[in-house]
Short mmCIF file of C-alpha atoms and ligand atoms in Angstrom, two decimals:
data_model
loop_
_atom_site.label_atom_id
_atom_site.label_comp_id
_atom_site.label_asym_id
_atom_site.label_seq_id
_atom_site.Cartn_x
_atom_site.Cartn_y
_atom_site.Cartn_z
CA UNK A 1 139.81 136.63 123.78
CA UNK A 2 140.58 133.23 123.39
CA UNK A 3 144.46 132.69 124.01
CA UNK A 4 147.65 134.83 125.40
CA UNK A 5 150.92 133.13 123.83
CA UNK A 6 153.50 132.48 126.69
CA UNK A 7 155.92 135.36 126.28
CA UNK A 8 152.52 137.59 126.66
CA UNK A 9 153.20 139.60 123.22
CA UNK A 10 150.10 138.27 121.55
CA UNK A 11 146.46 137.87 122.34
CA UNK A 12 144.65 135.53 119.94
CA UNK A 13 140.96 136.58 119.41
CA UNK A 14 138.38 135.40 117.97
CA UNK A 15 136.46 138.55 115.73
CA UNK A 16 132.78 138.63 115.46
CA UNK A 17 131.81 137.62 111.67
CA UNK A 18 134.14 134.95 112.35
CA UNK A 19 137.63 135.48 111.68
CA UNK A 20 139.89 135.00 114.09
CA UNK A 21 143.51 136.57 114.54
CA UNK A 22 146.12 138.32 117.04
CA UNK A 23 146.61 141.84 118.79
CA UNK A 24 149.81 142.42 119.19
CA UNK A 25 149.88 143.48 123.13
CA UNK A 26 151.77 142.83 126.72
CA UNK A 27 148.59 142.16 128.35
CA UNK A 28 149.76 144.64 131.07
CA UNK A 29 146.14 145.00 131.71
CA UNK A 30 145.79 141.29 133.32
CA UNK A 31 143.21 140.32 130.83
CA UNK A 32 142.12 136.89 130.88
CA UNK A 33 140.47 134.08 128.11
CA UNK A 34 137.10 134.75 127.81
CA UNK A 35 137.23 139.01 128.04
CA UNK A 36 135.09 140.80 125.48
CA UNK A 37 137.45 143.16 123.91
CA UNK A 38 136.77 146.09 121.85
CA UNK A 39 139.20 147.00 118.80
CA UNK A 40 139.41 149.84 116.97
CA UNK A 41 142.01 151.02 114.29
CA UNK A 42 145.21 152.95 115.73
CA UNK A 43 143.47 152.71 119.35
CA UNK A 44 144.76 149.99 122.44
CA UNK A 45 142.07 147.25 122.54
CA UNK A 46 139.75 148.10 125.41
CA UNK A 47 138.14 145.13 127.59
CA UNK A 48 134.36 145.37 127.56
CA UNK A 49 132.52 144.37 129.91
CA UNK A 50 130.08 141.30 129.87
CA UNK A 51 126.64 142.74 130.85
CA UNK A 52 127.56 145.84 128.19
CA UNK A 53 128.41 143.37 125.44
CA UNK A 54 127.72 139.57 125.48
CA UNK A 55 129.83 138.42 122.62
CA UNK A 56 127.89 135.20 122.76
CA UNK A 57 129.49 131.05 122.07
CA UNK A 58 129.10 129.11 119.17
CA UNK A 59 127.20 126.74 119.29
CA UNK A 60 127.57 123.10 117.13
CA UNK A 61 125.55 120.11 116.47
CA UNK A 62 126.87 116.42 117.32
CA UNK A 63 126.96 114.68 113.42
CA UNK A 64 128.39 111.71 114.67
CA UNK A 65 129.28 109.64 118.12
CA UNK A 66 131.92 106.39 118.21
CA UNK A 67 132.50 105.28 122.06
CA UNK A 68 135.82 107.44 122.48
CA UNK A 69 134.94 110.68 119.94
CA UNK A 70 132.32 112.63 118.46
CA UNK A 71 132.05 114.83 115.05
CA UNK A 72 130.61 118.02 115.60
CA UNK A 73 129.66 120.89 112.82
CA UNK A 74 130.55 124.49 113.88
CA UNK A 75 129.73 127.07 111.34
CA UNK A 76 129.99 124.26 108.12
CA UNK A 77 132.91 122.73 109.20
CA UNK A 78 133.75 119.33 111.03
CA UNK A 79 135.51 119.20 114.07
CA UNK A 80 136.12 116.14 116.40
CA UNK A 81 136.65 115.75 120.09
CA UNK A 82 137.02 113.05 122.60
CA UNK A 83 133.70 111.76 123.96
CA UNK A 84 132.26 112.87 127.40
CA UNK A 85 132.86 110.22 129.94
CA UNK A 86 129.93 111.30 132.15
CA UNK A 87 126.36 111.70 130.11
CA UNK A 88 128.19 111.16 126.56
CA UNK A 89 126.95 113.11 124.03
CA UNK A 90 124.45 111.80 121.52
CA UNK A 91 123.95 112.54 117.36
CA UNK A 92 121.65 115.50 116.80
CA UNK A 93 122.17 117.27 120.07
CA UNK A 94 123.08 121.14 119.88
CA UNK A 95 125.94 122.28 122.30
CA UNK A 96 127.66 125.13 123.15
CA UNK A 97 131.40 125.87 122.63
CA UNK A 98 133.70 127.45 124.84
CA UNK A 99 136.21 129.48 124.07
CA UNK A 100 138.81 127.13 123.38
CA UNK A 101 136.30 125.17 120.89
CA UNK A 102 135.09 122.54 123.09
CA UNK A 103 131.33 121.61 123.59
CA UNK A 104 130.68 122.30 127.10
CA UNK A 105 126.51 122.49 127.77
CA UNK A 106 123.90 120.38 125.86
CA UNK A 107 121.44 123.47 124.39
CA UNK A 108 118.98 121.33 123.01
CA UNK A 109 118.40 117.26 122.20
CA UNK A 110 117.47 118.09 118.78
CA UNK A 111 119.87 119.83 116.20
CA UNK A 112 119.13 123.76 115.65
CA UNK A 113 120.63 125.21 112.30
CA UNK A 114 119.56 128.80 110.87
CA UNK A 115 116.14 128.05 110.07
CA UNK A 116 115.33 127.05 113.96
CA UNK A 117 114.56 123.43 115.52
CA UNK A 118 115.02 121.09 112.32
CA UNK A 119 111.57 119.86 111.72
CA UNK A 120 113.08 116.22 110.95
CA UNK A 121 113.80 115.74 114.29
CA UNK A 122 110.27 116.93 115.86
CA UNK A 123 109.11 113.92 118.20
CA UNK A 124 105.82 114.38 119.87
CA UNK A 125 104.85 111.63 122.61
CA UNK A 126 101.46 112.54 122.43
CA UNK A 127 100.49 112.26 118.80
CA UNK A 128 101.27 108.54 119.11
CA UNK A 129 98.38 108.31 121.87
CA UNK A 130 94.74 107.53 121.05
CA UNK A 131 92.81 108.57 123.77
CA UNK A 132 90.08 106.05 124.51
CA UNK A 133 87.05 108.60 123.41
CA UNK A 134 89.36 108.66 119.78
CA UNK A 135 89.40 104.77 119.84
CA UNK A 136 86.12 103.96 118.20
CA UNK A 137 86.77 99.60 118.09
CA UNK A 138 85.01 97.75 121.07
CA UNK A 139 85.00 94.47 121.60
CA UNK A 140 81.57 93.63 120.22
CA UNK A 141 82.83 94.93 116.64
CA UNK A 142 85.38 91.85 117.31
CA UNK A 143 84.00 88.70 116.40
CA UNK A 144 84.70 85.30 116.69
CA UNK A 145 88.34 83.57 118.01
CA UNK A 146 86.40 83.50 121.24
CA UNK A 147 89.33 81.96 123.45
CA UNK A 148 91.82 84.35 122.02
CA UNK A 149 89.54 87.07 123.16
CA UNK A 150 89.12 85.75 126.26
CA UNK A 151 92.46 85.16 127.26
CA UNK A 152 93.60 88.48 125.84
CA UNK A 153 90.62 90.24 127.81
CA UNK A 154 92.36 88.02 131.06
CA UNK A 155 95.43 89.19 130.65
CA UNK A 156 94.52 92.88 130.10
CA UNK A 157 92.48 93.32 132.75
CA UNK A 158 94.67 91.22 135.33
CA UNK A 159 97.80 93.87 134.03
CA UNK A 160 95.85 97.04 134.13
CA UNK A 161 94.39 96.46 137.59
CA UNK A 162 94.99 99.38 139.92
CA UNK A 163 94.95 96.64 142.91
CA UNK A 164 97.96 94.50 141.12
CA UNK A 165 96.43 91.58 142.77
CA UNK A 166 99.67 90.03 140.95
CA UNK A 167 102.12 91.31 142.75
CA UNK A 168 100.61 91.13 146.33
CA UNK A 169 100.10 87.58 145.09
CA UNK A 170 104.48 87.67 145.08
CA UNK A 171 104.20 86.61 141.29
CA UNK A 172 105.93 88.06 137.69
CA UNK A 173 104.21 90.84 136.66
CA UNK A 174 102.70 90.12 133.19
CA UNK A 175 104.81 93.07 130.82
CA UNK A 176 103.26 91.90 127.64
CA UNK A 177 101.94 90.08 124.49
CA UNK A 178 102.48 88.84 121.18
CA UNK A 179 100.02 88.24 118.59
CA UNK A 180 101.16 86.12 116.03
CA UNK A 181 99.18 85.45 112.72
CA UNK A 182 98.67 86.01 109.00
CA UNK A 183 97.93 89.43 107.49
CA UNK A 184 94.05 90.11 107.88
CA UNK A 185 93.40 88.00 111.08
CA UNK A 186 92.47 91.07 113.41
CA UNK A 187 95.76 91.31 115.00
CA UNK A 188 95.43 95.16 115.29
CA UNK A 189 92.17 95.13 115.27
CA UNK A 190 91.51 93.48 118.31
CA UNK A 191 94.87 95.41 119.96
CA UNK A 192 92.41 98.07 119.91
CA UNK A 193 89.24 96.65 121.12
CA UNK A 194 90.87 96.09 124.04
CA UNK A 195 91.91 99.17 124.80
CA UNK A 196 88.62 100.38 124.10
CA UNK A 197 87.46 98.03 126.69
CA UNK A 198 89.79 98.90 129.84
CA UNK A 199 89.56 102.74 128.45
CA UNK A 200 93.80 102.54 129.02
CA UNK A 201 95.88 105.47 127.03
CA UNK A 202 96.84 103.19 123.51
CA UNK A 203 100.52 104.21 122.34
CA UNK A 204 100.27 103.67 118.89
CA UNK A 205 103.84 102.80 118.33
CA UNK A 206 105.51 102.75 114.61
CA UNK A 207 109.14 101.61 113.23
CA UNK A 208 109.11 103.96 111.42
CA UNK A 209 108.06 106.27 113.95
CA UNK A 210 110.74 105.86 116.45
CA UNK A 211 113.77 104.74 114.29
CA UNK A 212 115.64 107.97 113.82
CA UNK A 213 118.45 108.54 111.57
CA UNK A 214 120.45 110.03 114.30
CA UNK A 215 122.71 107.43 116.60
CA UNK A 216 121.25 107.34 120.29
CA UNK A 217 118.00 108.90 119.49
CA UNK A 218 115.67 105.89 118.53
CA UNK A 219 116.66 104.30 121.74
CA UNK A 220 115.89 107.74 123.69
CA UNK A 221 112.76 108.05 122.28
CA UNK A 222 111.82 104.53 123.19
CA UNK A 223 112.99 105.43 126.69
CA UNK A 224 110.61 108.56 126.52
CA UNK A 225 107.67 106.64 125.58
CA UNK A 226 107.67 104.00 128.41
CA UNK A 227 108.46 107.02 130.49
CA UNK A 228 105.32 108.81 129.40
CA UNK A 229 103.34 105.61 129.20
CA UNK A 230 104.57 105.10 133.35
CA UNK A 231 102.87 108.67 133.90
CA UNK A 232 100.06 108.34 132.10
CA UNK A 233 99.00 104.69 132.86
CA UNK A 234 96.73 102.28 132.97
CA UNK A 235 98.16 102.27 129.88
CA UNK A 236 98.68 100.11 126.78
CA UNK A 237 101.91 100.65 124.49
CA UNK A 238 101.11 98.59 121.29
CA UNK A 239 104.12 97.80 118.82
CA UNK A 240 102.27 97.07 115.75
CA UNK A 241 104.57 95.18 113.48
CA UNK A 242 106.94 94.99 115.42
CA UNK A 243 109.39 93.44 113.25
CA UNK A 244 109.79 96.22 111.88
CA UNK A 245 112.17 97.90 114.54
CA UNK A 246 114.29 95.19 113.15
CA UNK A 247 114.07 96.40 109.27
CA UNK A 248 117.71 97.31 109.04
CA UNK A 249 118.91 93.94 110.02
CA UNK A 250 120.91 92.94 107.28
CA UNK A 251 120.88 96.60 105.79
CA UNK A 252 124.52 96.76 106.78
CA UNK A 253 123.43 98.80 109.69
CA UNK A 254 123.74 95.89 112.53
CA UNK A 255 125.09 98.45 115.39
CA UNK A 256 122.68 100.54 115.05
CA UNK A 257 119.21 98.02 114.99
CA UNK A 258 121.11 96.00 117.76
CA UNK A 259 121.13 98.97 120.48
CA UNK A 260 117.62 99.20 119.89
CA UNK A 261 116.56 95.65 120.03
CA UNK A 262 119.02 96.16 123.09
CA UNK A 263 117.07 99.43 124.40
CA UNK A 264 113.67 97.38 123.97
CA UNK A 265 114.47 94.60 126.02
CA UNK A 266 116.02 96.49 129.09
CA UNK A 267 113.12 98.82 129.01
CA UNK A 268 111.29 95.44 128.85
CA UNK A 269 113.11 93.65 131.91
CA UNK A 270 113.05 97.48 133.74
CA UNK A 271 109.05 98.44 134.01
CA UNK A 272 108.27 96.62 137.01
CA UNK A 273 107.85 99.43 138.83
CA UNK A 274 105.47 100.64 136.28
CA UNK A 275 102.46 98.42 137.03
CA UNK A 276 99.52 99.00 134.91
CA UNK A 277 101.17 99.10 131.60
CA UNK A 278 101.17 96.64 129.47
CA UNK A 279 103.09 95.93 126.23
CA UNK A 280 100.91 94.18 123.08
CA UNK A 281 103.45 93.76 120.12
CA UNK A 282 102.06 91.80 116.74
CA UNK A 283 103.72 90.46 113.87
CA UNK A 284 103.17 88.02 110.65
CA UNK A 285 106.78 87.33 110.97
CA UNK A 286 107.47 86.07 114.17
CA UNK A 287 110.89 83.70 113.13
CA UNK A 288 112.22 87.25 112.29
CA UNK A 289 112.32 88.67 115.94
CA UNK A 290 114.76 87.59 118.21
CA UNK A 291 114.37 84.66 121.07
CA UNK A 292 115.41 86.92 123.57
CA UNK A 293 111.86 88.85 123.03
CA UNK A 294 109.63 85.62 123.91
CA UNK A 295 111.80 84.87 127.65
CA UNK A 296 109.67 85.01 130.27
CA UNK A 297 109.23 88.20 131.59
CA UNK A 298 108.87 90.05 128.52
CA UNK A 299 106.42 89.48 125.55
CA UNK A 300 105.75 85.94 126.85
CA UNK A 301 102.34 85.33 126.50
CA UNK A 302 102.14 84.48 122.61
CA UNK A 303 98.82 84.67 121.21
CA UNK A 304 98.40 83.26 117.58
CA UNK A 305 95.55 84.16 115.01
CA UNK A 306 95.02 81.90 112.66
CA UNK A 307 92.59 82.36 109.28
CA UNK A 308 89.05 81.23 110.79
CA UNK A 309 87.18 78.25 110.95
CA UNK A 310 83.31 77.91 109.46
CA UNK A 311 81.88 79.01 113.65
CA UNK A 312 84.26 82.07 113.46
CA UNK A 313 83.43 83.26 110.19
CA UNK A 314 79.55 83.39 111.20
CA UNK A 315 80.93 85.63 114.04
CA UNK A 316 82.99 87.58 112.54
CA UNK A 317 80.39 88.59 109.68
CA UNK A 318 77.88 88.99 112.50
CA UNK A 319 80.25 91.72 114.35
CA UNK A 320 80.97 93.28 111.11
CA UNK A 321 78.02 94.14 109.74
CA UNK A 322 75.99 95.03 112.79
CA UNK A 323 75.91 98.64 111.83
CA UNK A 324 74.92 97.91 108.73
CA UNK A 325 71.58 98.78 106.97
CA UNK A 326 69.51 95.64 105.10
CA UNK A 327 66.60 95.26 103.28
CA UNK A 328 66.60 91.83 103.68
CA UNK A 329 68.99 90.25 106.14
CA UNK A 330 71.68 87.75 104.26
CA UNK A 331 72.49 84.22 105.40
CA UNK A 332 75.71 84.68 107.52
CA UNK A 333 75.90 80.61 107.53
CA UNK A 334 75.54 80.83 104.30
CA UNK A 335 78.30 83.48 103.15
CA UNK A 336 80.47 81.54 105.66
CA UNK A 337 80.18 78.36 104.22
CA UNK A 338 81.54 79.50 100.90
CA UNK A 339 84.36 81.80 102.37
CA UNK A 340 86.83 78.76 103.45
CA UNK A 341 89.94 79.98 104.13
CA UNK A 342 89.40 84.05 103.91
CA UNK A 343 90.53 86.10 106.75
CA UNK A 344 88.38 88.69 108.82
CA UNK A 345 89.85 91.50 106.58
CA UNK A 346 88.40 89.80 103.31
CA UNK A 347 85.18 89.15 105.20
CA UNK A 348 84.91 92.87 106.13
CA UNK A 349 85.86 93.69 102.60
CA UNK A 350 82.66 91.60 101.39
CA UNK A 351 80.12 94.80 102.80
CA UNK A 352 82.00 97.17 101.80
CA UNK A 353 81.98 95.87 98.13
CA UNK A 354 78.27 95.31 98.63
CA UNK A 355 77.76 98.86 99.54
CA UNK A 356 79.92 100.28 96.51
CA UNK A 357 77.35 98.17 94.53
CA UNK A 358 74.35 99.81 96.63
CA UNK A 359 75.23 102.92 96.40
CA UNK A 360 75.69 102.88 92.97
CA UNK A 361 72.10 102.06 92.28
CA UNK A 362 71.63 104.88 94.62
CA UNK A 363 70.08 102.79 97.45
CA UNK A 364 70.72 103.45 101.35
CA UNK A 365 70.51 99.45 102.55
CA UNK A 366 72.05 96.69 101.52
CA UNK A 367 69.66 93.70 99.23
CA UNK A 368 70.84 90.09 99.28
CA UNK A 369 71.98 90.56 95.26
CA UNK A 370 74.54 93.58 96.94
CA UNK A 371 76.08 90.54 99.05
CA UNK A 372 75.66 87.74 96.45
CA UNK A 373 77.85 89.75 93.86
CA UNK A 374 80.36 91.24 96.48
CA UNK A 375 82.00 87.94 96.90
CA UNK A 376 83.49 87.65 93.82
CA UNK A 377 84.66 90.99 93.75
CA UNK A 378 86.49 90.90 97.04
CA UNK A 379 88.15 87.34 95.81
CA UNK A 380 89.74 89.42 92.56
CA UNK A 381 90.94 92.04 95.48
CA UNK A 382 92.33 90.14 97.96
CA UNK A 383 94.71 87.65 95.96
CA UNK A 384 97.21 87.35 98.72
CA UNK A 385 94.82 85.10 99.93
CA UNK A 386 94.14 82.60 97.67
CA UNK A 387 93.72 78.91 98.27
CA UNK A 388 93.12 76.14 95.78
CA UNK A 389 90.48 75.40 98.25
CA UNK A 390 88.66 78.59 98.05
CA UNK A 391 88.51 78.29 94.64
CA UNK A 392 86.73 75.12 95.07
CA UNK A 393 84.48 76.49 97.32
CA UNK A 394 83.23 79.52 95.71
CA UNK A 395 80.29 79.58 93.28
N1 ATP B 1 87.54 89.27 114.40
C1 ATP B 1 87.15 90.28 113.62
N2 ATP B 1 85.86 90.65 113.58
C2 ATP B 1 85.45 91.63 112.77
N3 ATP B 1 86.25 92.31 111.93
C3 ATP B 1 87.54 91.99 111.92
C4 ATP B 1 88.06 90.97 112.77
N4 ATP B 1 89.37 90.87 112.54
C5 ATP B 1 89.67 91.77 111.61
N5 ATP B 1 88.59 92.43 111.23
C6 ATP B 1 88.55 93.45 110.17
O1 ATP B 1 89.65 93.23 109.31
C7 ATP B 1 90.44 94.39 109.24
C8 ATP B 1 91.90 94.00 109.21
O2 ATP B 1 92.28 93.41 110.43
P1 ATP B 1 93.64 93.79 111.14
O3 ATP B 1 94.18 95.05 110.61
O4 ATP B 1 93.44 93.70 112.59
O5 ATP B 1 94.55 92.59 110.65
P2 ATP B 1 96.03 92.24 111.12
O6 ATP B 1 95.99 90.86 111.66
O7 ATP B 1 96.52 93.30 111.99
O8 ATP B 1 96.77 92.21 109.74
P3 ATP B 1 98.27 92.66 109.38
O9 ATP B 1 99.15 91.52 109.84
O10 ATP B 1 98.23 92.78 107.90
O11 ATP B 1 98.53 93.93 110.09
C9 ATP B 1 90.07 95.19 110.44
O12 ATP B 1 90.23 96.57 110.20
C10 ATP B 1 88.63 94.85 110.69
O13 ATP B 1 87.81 95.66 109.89
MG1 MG B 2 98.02 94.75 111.75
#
């Protein structure tokens, strides 16, 4: 029963299957909105009552949010309502409706149609963590860029310390880092080695992972991670590329990569409480993300990679291929002296071509003619690279 019209000679209900319509009645029985009634044919309606017959709500799911109204779909069609002042209600959430068509409750944050829990909208916290026994990088697979290292390995441990020596101390908290660089410099790479190294929970943190199509939900989900990470800490939350929560700038969707930009930062400026997290965020673009990132306080210590020098090279072939079977050991000083200007991932890429070669000829080590005709190889692969000076350089 859904509505009694003033002079009392109709009750508007609402029919299961749908349909709605009127009885024509007095109401002398004092019915009120709400009442389950049951019709039949010929026969006075006869109230029913609720723990016989729970005729249920509908229930809707919030399409769309502007400050003052949402869109919500009941049953295929659109209907729109002002906004709740207190907790407002977000795109994607499933509510209930009340009798008068309203949404009252919030049944679920994600949107439920006839096939269940849409799997779209599926976000699990935990498959973003790699536990440390998952994470196999350490820091002695890491080589060279020694002071980067070191001050990363500072900073790290200095955050993650359960005494928070920083704080007694009565200075900032350090909340994070940026690592700056070209593509291939070990930006990720050594994200993880230090995680390895403290043993810290690693929140492997996409775009693409949080940035949801619905309004409102890429900023709760950031909000749920840093909640998570605050339970579950000494913990690391790594934004790899993180530029890339700022892909739809310039898309024509402003609003929505603003709130989260927006989101990020206040969750940035908030975690004090949270000591022992720390945030490491890299990018190859760093005149794409905005100033406001860099302040003190937030990502501020800046660390930049930068394609390696003759020393580093040595290193980083030396960390590299320490696992690595040899019949004969290759010069490192050698390789690295006609690498100028390649970047640890091309240097990597050199032993793997090797063993392709190797295991072609069905061998289970690596010879010095595996090595010597890998580097041309990798220099056809990795043309993003390429310097008029390597060129020079290479036999
Ligand atoms: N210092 C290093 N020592 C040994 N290997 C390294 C080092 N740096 C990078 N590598 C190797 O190069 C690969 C690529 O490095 P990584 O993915 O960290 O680069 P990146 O700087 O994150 O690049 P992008 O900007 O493209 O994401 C790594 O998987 C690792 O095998
Ligand atoms: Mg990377």
């Amino acid at each position: 029963m859904r509505k009694i019209d003033s002079d009392s000679s109709r009750i508007w209900v609402d029919f299961l299957g749908g349909l709605s319509g009127y009885i024509s009645s007095t109401n002398d029985e004092g019915w009120t909105i709400g009442d389950v009634l049951f019709c039949e044919d010929g026969k006075p309606p006869e109230k029913v009552t609720g723990e016989l017959w729970d005729a249920g709500t509908e229930v809707g799911t919030i399409k769309h949010t502007t400050p003052t109204r949402v869109v919500i779909e009941v049953d295929g069609k659109l209907r729109s309502f002002a906004q709740r002042d207190s907790s407002p209600l977000v795109e994607g959430q499933t509510v209930e409706i009340d009798h008068l068509g309203r949404p009252r409750g919030v049944l679920s944050n994600k949107p439920i149609d006839r096939l269940g829990v849409l799997d779209r909208d599926i976000f699990d916290i935990e498959s973003l963590v790699v536990r440390p026994e998952d994470n196999e990088v350490t820091l002695d697979d890491f080589g060279g860029s020694t002071r980067i290292v070191k001050r990363a390995v500072d900073l790290v441990s200095v955050a993650l310390d359960p005494a928070d020596l920083i704080k007694e101390i009565g200075a900032k908290p350090i909340k994070g880092m940026l690592f700056t660089g070209p593509a291939g410099t070990g930006k990720t790479f050594l994200a993880k080695a230090l995680a390895n190294a403290t043993k810290a929970a690693f929140y492997n943190i996409s775009g693409p992972a949080i940035v949801d199509q619905f309004v409102g939900q890429s900023e709760k989900r950031l909000r749920d991670i840093f909640e998570h990470a605050g339970r579950n800490r000494p913990a690391i939350l790594f934004f790899d590329e993180v530029d890339s929560l700022y892909t739809r700038r310039g898309s024509g969707n402003h609003e929505a990569t603003n709130r989260l930009v927006g989101q990020f930062l206040s969750l940035l400026d908030g975690f004090t409480s949270f000591d022992q997290v720390i945030v490491i965020a890299t990018t190859n673009l760093p005149s794409a993300l905005d100033d406001a990132l860099l302040r003190p306080g937030r990502l501020a210590h800046k660390l930049e990679f930068a394609p390696s020098d003759t020393d580093s090279r040595v290193a980083i072939l030396k960390a590299s291929s320490r696992r690595l079977r040899f019949s004969e050991a290759p010069d490192l000083h050698e390789i690295a002296g006609l690498t100028n200007g390649w970047t640890a991932a091309d240097l990597t890429a050199i032993w793997t071509e090797a063993a392709i070669l190797a295991a072609l000829d069905r061998r289970k080590a690596l010879c010095l003619e595996d090595v010597r005709e890998a580097l041309p190889r990798v220099q056809r692969i990795s043309t993003r690279h390429e310097t008029s000076e390597r060129d020079r350089d290479l036999p």
